[in-house]
Short mmCIF file of C-alpha atoms in Angstrom, two decimals:
data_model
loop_
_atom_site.label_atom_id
_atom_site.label_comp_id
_atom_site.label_asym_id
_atom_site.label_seq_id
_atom_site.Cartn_x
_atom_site.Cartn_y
_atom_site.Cartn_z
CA UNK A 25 0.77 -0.95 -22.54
CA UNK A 26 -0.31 -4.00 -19.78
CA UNK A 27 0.18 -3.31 -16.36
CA UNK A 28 2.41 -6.42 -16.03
CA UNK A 29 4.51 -4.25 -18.80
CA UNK A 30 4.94 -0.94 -16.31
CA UNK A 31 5.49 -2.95 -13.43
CA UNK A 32 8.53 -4.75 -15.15
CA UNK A 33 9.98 -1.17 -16.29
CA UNK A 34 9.74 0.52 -13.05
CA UNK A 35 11.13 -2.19 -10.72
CA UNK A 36 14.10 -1.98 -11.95
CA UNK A 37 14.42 0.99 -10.90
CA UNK A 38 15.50 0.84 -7.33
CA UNK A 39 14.06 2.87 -4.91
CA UNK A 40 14.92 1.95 -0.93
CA UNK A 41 13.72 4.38 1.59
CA UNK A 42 16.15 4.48 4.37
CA UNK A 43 14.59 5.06 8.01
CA UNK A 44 18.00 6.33 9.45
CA UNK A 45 17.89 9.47 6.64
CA UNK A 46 16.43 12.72 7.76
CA UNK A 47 16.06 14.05 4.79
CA UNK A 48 12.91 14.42 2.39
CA UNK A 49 12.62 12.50 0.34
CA UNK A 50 14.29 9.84 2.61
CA UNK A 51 16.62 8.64 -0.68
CA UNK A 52 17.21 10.72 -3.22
CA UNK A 53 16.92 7.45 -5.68
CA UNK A 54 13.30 8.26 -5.24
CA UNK A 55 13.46 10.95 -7.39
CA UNK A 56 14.93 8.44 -10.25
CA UNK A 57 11.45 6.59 -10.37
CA UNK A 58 9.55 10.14 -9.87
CA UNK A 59 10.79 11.88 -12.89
CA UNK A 60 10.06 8.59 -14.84
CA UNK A 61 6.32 8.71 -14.20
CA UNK A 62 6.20 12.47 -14.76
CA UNK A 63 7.08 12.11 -18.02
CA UNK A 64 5.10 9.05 -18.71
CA UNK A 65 2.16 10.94 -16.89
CA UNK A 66 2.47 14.21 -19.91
CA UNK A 67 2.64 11.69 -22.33
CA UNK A 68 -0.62 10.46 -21.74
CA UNK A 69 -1.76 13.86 -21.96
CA UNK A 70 -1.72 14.21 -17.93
CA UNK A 71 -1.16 17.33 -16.34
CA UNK A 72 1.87 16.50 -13.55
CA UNK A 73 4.86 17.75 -11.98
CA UNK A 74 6.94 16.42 -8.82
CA UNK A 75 8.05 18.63 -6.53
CA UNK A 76 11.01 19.42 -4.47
CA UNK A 77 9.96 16.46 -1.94
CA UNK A 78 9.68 13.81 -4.26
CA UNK A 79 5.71 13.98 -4.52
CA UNK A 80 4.23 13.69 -7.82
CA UNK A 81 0.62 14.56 -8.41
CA UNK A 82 -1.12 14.72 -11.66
CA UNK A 83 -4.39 16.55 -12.58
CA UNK A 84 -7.18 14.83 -15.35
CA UNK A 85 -10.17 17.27 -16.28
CA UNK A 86 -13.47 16.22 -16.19
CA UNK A 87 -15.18 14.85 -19.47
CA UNK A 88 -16.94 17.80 -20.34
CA UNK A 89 -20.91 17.42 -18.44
CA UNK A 90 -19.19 15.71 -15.86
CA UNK A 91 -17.47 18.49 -14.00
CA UNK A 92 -20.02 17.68 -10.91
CA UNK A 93 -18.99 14.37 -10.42
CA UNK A 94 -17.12 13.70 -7.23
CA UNK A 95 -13.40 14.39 -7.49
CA UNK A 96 -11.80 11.02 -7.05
CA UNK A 97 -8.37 10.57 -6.45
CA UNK A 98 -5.97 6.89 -6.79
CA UNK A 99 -2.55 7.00 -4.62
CA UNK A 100 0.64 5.05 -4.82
CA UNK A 101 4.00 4.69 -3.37
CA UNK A 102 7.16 4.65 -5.41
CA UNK A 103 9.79 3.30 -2.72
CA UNK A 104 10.35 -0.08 -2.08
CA UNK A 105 12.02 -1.25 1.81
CA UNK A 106 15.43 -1.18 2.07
CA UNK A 107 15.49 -4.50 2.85
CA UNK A 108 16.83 -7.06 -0.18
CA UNK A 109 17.88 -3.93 -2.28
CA UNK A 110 21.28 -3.82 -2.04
CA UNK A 111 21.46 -4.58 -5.87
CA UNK A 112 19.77 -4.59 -9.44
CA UNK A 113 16.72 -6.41 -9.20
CA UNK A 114 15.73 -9.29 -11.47
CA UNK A 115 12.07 -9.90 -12.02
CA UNK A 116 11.42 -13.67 -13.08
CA UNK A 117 8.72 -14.41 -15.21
CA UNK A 118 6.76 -18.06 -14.82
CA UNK A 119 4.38 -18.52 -18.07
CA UNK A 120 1.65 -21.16 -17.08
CA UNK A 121 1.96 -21.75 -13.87
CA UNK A 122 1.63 -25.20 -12.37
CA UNK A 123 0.45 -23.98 -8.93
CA UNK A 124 3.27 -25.78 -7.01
CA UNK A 125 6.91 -24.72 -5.64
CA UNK A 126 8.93 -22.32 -7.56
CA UNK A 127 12.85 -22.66 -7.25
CA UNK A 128 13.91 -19.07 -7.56
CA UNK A 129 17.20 -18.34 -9.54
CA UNK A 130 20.10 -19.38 -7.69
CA UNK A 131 19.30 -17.99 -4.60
CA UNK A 132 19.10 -21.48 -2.48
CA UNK A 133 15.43 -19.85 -2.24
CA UNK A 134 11.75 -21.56 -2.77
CA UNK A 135 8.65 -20.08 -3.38
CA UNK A 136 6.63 -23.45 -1.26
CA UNK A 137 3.51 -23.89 -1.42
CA UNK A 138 3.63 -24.77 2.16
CA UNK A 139 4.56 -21.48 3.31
CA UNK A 140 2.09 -19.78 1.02
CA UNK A 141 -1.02 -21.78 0.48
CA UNK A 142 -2.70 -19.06 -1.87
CA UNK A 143 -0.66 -20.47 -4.53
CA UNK A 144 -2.37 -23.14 -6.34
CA UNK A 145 -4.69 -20.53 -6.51
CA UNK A 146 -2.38 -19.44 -8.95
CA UNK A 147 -2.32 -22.00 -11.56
CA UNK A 148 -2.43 -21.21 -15.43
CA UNK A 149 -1.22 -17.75 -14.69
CA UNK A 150 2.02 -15.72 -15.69
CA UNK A 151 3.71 -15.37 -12.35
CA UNK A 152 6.03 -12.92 -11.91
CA UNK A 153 8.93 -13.46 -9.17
CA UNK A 154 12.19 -12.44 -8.08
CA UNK A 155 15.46 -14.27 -8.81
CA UNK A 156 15.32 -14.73 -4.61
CA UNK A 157 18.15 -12.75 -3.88
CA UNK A 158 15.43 -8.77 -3.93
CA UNK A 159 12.38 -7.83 -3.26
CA UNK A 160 10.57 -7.29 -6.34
CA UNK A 161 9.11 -3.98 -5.62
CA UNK A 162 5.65 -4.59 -6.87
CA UNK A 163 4.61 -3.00 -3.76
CA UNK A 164 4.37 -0.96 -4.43
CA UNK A 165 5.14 -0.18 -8.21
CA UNK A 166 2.16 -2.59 -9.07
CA UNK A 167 0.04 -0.11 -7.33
CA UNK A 168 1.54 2.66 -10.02
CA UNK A 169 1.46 0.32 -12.88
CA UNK A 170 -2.32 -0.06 -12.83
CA UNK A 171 -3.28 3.84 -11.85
CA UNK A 172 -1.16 4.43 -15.16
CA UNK A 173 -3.00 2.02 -17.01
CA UNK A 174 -6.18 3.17 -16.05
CA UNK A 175 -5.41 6.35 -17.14
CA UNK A 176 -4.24 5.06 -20.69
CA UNK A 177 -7.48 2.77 -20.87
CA UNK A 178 -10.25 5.89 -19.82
CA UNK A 179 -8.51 8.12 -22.46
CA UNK A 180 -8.29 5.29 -25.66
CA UNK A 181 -11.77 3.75 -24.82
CA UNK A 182 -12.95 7.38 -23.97
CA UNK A 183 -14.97 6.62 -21.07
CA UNK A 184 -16.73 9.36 -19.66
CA UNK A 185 -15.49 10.70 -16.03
CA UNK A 186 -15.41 12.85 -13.62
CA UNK A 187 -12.14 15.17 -12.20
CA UNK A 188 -9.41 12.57 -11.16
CA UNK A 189 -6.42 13.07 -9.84
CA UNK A 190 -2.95 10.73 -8.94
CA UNK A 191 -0.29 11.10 -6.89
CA UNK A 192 2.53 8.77 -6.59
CA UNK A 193 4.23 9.03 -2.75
CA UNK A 194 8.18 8.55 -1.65
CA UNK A 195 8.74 7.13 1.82
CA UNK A 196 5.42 4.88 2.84
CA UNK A 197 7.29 1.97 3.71
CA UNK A 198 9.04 3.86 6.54
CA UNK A 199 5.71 5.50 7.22
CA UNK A 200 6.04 9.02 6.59
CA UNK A 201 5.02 8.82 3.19
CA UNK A 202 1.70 10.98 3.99
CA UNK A 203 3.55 13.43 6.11
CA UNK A 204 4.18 16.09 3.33
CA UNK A 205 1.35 15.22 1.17
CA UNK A 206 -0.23 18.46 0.09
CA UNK A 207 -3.74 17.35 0.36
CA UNK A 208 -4.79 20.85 -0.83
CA UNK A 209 -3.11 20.95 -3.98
CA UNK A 210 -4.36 17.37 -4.64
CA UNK A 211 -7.59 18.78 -4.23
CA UNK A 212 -9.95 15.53 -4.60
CA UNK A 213 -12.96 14.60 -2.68
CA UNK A 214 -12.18 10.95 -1.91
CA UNK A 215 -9.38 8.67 -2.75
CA UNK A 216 -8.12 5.44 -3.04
CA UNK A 217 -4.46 3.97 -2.31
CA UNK A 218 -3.48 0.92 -4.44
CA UNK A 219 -1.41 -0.39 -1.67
CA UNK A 220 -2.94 -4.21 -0.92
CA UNK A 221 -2.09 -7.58 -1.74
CA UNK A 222 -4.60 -9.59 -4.06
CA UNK A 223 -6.84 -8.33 -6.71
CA UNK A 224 -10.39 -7.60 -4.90
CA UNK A 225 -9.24 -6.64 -1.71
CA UNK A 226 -10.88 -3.89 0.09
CA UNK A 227 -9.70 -2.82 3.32
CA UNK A 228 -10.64 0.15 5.30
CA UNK A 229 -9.78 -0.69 9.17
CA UNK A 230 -6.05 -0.49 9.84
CA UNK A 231 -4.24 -0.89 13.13
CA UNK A 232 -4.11 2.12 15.41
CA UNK A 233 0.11 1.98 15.71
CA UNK A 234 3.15 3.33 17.96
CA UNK A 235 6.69 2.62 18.70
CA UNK A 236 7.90 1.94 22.00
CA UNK A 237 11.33 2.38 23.05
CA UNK A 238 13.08 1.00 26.10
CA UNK A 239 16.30 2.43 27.74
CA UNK A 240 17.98 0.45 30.31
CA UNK A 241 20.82 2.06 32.47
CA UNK A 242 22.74 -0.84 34.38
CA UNK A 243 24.90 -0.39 36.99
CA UNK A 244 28.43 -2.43 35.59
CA UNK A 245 31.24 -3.37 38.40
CA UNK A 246 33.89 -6.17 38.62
CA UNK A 247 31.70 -9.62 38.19
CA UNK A 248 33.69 -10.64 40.97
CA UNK A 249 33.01 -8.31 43.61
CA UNK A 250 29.38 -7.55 42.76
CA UNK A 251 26.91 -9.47 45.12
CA UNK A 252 23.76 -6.52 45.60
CA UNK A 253 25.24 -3.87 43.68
CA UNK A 254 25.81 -4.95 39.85
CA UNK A 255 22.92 -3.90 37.54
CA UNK A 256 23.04 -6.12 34.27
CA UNK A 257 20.94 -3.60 31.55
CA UNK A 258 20.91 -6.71 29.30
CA UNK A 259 19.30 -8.81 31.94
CA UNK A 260 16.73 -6.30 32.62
CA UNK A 261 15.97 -5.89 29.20
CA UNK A 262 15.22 -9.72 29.09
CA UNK A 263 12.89 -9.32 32.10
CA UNK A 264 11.03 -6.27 30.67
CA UNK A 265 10.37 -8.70 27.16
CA UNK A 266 9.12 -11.85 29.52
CA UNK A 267 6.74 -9.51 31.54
CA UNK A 268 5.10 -9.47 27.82
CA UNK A 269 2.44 -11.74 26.66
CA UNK A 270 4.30 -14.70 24.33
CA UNK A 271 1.73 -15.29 22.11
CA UNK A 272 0.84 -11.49 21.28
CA UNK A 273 3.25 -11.43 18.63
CA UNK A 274 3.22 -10.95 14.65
CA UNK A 275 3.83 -14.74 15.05
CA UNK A 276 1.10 -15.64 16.75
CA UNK A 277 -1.64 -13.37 15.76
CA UNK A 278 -3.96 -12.69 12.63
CA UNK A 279 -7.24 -10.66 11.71
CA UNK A 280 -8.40 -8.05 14.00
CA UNK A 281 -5.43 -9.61 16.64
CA UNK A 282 -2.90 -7.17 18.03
CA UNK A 283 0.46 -7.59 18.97
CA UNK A 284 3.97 -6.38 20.67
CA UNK A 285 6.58 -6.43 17.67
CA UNK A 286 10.27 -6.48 19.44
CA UNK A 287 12.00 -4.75 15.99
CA UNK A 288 15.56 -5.05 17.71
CA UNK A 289 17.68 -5.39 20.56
CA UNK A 290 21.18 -4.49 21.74
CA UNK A 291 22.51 -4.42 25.14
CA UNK A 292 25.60 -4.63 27.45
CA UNK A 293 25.73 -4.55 31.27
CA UNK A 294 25.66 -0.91 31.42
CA UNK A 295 23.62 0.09 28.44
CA UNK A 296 20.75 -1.77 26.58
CA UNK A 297 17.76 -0.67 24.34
CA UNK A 298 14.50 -2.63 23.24
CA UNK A 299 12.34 -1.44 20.30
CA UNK A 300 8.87 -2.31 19.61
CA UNK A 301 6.04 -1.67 17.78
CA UNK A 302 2.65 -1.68 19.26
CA UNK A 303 -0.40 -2.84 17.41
CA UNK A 304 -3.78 -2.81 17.59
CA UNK A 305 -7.19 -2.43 15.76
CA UNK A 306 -9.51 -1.75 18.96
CA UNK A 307 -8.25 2.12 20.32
CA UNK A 308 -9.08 0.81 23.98
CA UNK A 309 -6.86 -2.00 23.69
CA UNK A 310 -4.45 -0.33 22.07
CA UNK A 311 -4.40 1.94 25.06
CA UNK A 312 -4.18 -0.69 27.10
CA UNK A 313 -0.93 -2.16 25.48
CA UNK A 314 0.75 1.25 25.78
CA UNK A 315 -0.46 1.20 29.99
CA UNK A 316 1.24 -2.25 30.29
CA UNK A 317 4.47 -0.71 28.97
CA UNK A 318 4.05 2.02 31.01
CA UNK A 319 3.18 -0.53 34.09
CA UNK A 320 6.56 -2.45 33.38
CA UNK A 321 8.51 0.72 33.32
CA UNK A 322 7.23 1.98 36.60
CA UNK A 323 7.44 -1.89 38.29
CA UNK A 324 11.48 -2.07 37.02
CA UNK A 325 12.27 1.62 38.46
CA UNK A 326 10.82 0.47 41.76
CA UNK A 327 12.73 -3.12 41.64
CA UNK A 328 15.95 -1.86 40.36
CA UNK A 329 16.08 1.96 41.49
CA UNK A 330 14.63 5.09 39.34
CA UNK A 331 15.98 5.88 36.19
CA UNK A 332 17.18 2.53 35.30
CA UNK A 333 14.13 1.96 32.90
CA UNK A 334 13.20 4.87 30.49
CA UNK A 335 9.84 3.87 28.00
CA UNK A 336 9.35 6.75 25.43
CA UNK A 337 6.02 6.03 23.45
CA UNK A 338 5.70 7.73 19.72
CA UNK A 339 2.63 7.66 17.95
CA UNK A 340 2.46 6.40 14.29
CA UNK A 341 -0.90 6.29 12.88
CA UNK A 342 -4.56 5.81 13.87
CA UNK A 343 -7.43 3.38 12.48
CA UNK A 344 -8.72 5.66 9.09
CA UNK A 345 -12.14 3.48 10.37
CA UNK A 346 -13.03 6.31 12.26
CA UNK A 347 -13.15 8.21 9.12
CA UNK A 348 -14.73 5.91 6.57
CA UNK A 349 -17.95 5.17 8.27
CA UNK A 350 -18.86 8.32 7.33
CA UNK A 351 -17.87 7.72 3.16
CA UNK A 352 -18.96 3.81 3.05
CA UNK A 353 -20.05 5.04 -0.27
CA UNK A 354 -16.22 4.22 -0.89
CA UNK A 355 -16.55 0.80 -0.02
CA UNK A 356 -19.99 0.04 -1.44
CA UNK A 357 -18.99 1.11 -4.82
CA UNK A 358 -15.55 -0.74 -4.36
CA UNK A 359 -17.38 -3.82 -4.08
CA UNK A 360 -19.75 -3.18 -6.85
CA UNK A 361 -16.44 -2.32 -9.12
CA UNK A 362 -15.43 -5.78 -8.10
CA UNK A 363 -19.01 -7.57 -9.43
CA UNK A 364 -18.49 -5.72 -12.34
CA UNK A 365 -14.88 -7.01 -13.26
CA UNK A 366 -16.29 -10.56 -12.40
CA UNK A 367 -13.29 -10.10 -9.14
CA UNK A 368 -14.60 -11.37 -5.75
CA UNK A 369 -14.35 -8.78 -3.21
CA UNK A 370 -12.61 -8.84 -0.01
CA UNK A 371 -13.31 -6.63 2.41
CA UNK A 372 -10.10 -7.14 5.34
CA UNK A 373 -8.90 -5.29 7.89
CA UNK A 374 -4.97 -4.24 7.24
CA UNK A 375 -2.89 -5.86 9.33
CA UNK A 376 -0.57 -2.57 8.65
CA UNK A 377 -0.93 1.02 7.39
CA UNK A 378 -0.78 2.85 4.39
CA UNK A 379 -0.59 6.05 3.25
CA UNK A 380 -4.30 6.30 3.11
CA UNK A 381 -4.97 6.02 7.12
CA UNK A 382 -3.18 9.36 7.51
CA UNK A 383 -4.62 11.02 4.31
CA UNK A 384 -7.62 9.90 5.95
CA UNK A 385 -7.16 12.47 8.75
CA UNK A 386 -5.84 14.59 7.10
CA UNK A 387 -9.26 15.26 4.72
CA UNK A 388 -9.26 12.76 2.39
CA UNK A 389 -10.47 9.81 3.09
CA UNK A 390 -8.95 6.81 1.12
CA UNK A 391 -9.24 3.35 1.96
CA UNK A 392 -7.18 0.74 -0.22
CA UNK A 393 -7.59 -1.68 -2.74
CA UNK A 394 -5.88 -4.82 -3.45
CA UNK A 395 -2.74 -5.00 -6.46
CA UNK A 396 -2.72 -8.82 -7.17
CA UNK A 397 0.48 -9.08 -5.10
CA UNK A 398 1.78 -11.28 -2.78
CA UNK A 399 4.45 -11.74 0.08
CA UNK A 400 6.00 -8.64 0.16
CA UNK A 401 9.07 -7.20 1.85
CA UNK A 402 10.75 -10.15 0.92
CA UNK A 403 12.49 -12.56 -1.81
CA UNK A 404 9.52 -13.96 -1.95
CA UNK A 405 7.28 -11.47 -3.48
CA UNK A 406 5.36 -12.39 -6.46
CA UNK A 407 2.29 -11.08 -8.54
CA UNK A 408 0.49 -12.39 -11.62
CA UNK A 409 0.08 -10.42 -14.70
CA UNK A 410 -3.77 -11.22 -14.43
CA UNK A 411 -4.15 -10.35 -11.37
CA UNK A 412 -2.98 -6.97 -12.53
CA UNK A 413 -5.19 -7.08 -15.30
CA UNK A 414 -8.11 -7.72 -13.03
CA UNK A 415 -6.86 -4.81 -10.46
CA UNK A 416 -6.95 -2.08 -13.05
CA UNK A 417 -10.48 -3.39 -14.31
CA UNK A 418 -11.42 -2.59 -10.57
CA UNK A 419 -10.21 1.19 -11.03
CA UNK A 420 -11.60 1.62 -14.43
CA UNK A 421 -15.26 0.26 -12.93
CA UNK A 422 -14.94 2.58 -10.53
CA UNK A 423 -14.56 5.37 -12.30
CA UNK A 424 -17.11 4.77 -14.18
CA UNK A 425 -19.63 3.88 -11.09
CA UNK A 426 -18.46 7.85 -10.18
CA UNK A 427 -19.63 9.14 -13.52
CA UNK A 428 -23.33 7.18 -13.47
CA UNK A 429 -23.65 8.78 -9.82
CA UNK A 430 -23.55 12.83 -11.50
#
C-alpha cells in the first residue's frame, strides 16, 4: 500500500486533542486511530500493543547478524488540533497539478499561490487538500503513513536491518505528547520523529518555549465618581501588551527569530487575563524575554499598587540542540539518506516543538524529518503523494545506512 493510500484512511479518522481535558489521553477519540494502527502494525508481522494512555509502540527484530546494529527508533503523533475538526473531514485529491491557486470545495476558501509561494513548486504532482472547511490531519498522520510503509517496504524487499522500533503518540499538538512516553519500554538507541513539513527536511534546533500568564486585578467603582481611585484591569492589560516589542511577534519574525505570542485575551474593569507564549532559540535570550515579563510585572505593581499584576511563567520545552551535538551522526546520515533518495536536504531550525525535543531529554535523542506536508493547523493544509513517496525513501535509506554501519 502507498503512503498517500494510509494517509487517506487514517484522516478520516478524527482525532482532536483538547487542551482544556485533564485526562490521558487528552480525547478518548485517540484511541479510535490507536487501535487502527495496532492492528495494521500485527498484520505486518509487527510486534505492538497500545496501552492504557493511548501510546502505541511496536517492536521489529533484528535481521538475524544484525542484532549489533544501533537500535533505531521512528515516532509519530496520531492527534490532529482541535482546531477545524468539528466534523468529518474530506481530503481532496488534485491529479496533475498546475502549480497555481486551488479553489477548495465550497468553502469560500483558496489555496493562493500568493500566500504560499512553495507551490509552483508543486506542479505535475497529485496534491492532496482539504475541502477548506478541516484541517486535513496529515500532520501528523502523514508522519504514520510513511513509518508504516517503511515497515511494509523493509519486510517485502527484505532489506537487511537492525532492531527498530515505532511508536505512534496521542496529544503532541497540545504538547504533552512526550510526557508519558515510556522511553524504557521503547528501548531504542536513537530516534527519529516524522513530524516536519516538506520531504528532506532535517531539523534538530527547536525553540526553547514557556507560557506566560498575566492576571490583572482592577479596582471597578461608579465611572462617574472615579477620578484617582478606579483601576481599569482591561486598560492595564493593554499597557502591559504595548510595553512589548511590536515587531517580536509570530508575524514579524522567521528563522532563528523569537517572539511574544499573545494566544488570548479577556478582560473587564475588575478582572482581565493575557496569555502568551514565549519563544526563543538562543537560552540567554530566552531568559531575557521571561526577565522583561518579569520587569513589566514588577513596574505595573509599583504604578498601580501590589497585587494588581500577577505573571506566572510555566516552562514547556527546551532546545533538543543541546542534546544532538553529541549524536550528529543522526543528522549526517539524515542527509546522506536524502542523496540517496535523489531528495535535497534541509537542515532548519523548528520554528516549534515536537515530541522529539522532550524525548531528547528524556534519553533518546530524536531530531525530525520532513513529511512532504504543508500549511498545517489549518484549511489550508496540503501534501503531495510524491512527496510522501520521497519521505518514506528517506526512512528506508536510513535504515539501511544503520545496517552498513554494524
Amino acid at each position: 500500500m502507498k503512503a498517500y493510500e494510509r494517509l487517506l484512511k487514517y484522516v478520516v479518522v478524527r482525532t482532536p486533542s483538547d487542551e482544556n481535558s485533564e485526562t490521558v489521553p487528552s480525547s478518548k477519540c485517540q484511541f479510535d486511530l490507536a487501535n487502527i494502527l495496532v492492528d495494521e502494525l500485527k498484520e505486518l508481522g509487527v510486534e505492538a500493543h497500545v496501552d492504557d494512555q493511548c501510546y502505541v509502540y511496536g517492536k521489529i527484530p533484528a535481521t538475524p547478524g544484525y542484532e549489533n546494529c544501533p537500535k533505531m527508533g521512528f515516532i509519530a503523533h496520531m492527534d490532529t488540533v482541535s482546531d477545524f475538526c468539528d466534523h468529518d473531514i474530506v481530503p481532496v485529491i488534485h491529479e496533475n497539478y498546475d502549480g497555481g491557486d486551488v479553489v477548495l470545495g465550497d468553502s469560500g476558501r483558496v489555496l493562493e499561490v500568493s500566500a504560499f509561494p512553495h507551490l509552483p513548486e508543486l506542479k505535475g504532482r497529485t496534491l492532496i487538500t482539504t475541502d477548506g472547511t478541516t484541517v486535513l490531519g496529515a500532520d501528523d498522520k502523514a508522519g504514520i503513513a510513511e513509518i508504516m510503509t517503511m515497515i511494509e517496504r523493509i519486510k517485502e524487499e527484505n532489506i537487511p536491518h537492525g532492531a527498530i522500533r515505532v511508536a505512534f503518540t496521542p496529544d503532541e499538538e497540545i504538547g504533552t505528547g512526550a510526557s508519558h512516553f515510556n522511553v524504557e519500554e521503547f528501548d531504542a538507541d536513537f530516534g527519529y520523529t516524522l513530524d516536519g513539513d516538506g520531504e528532506g527536511e532535517i531539523q534538530y534546533e527547536n525553540f526553547n518555549a514557556c507560557k506566560a500568564d498575566f492576571e490583572i486585578t482592577g479596582f471597578a467603582v461608579h465611572p462617574g465618581s472615579s477620578k484617582d481611585t478606579m483601576i481599569n484591569a482591561s486598560l492595564v492589560a493593554m499597557e502591559i501588551n504595548n510595553m512589548l516589542p511590536g515587531c517580536e511577534t509570530p508575524r514579524g519574525t522567521e528563522g532563528y527569530e523569537g517572539f511574544y505570542h499573545l494566544v488570548s485575551m479577556s478582560g473587564d474593569v475588575g478582572k482581565a487575563e493575557l496569555h502568551y507564549f514565549l519563544r526563543d532559540h538562543d537560552a540567554s535570550m530566552f531568559e531575557a524575554r521571561q526577565q522583561t515579563l518579569r520587569l513589566i510585572e514588577k513596574d505595573l505593581n509599583e504604578k498601580w499598587g501590589e497585587g494588581t499584576v500577577k505573571l506566572t511563567i510555566t516552562q514547556q520545552y527546551k532546545n533538543m540542540s543541546t542534546i544532538i551535538k553529541d549524536c550528529m551522526h543522526l543528522i549526517e546520515n539524515a542527509k546522506t539518506a536524502c542523496e540517496r533518495a535523489n531528495v535535497p536536504a534541509q537542515i532548519l531550525p523548528i520554528r516549534g516543538g515536537t515530541d522529539g525535543c522532550q524525548l531528547s531529554f528524556k534519553g533518546l535523542p530524536c531530531p525530525n524529518l520532513g513529511t512532504g506536508g504543508h500549511a498545517y493547523h489549518g484549511p489550508y493544509e496540503h501534501i503531495t503523494v510524491e512527496g510522501m513517496d520521497l519521505a518514506t525513501d528517506v526512512v528506508v535509506e536510513i535504515v539501511k545506512l544503520y545496517a552498513e554501519q554494524k
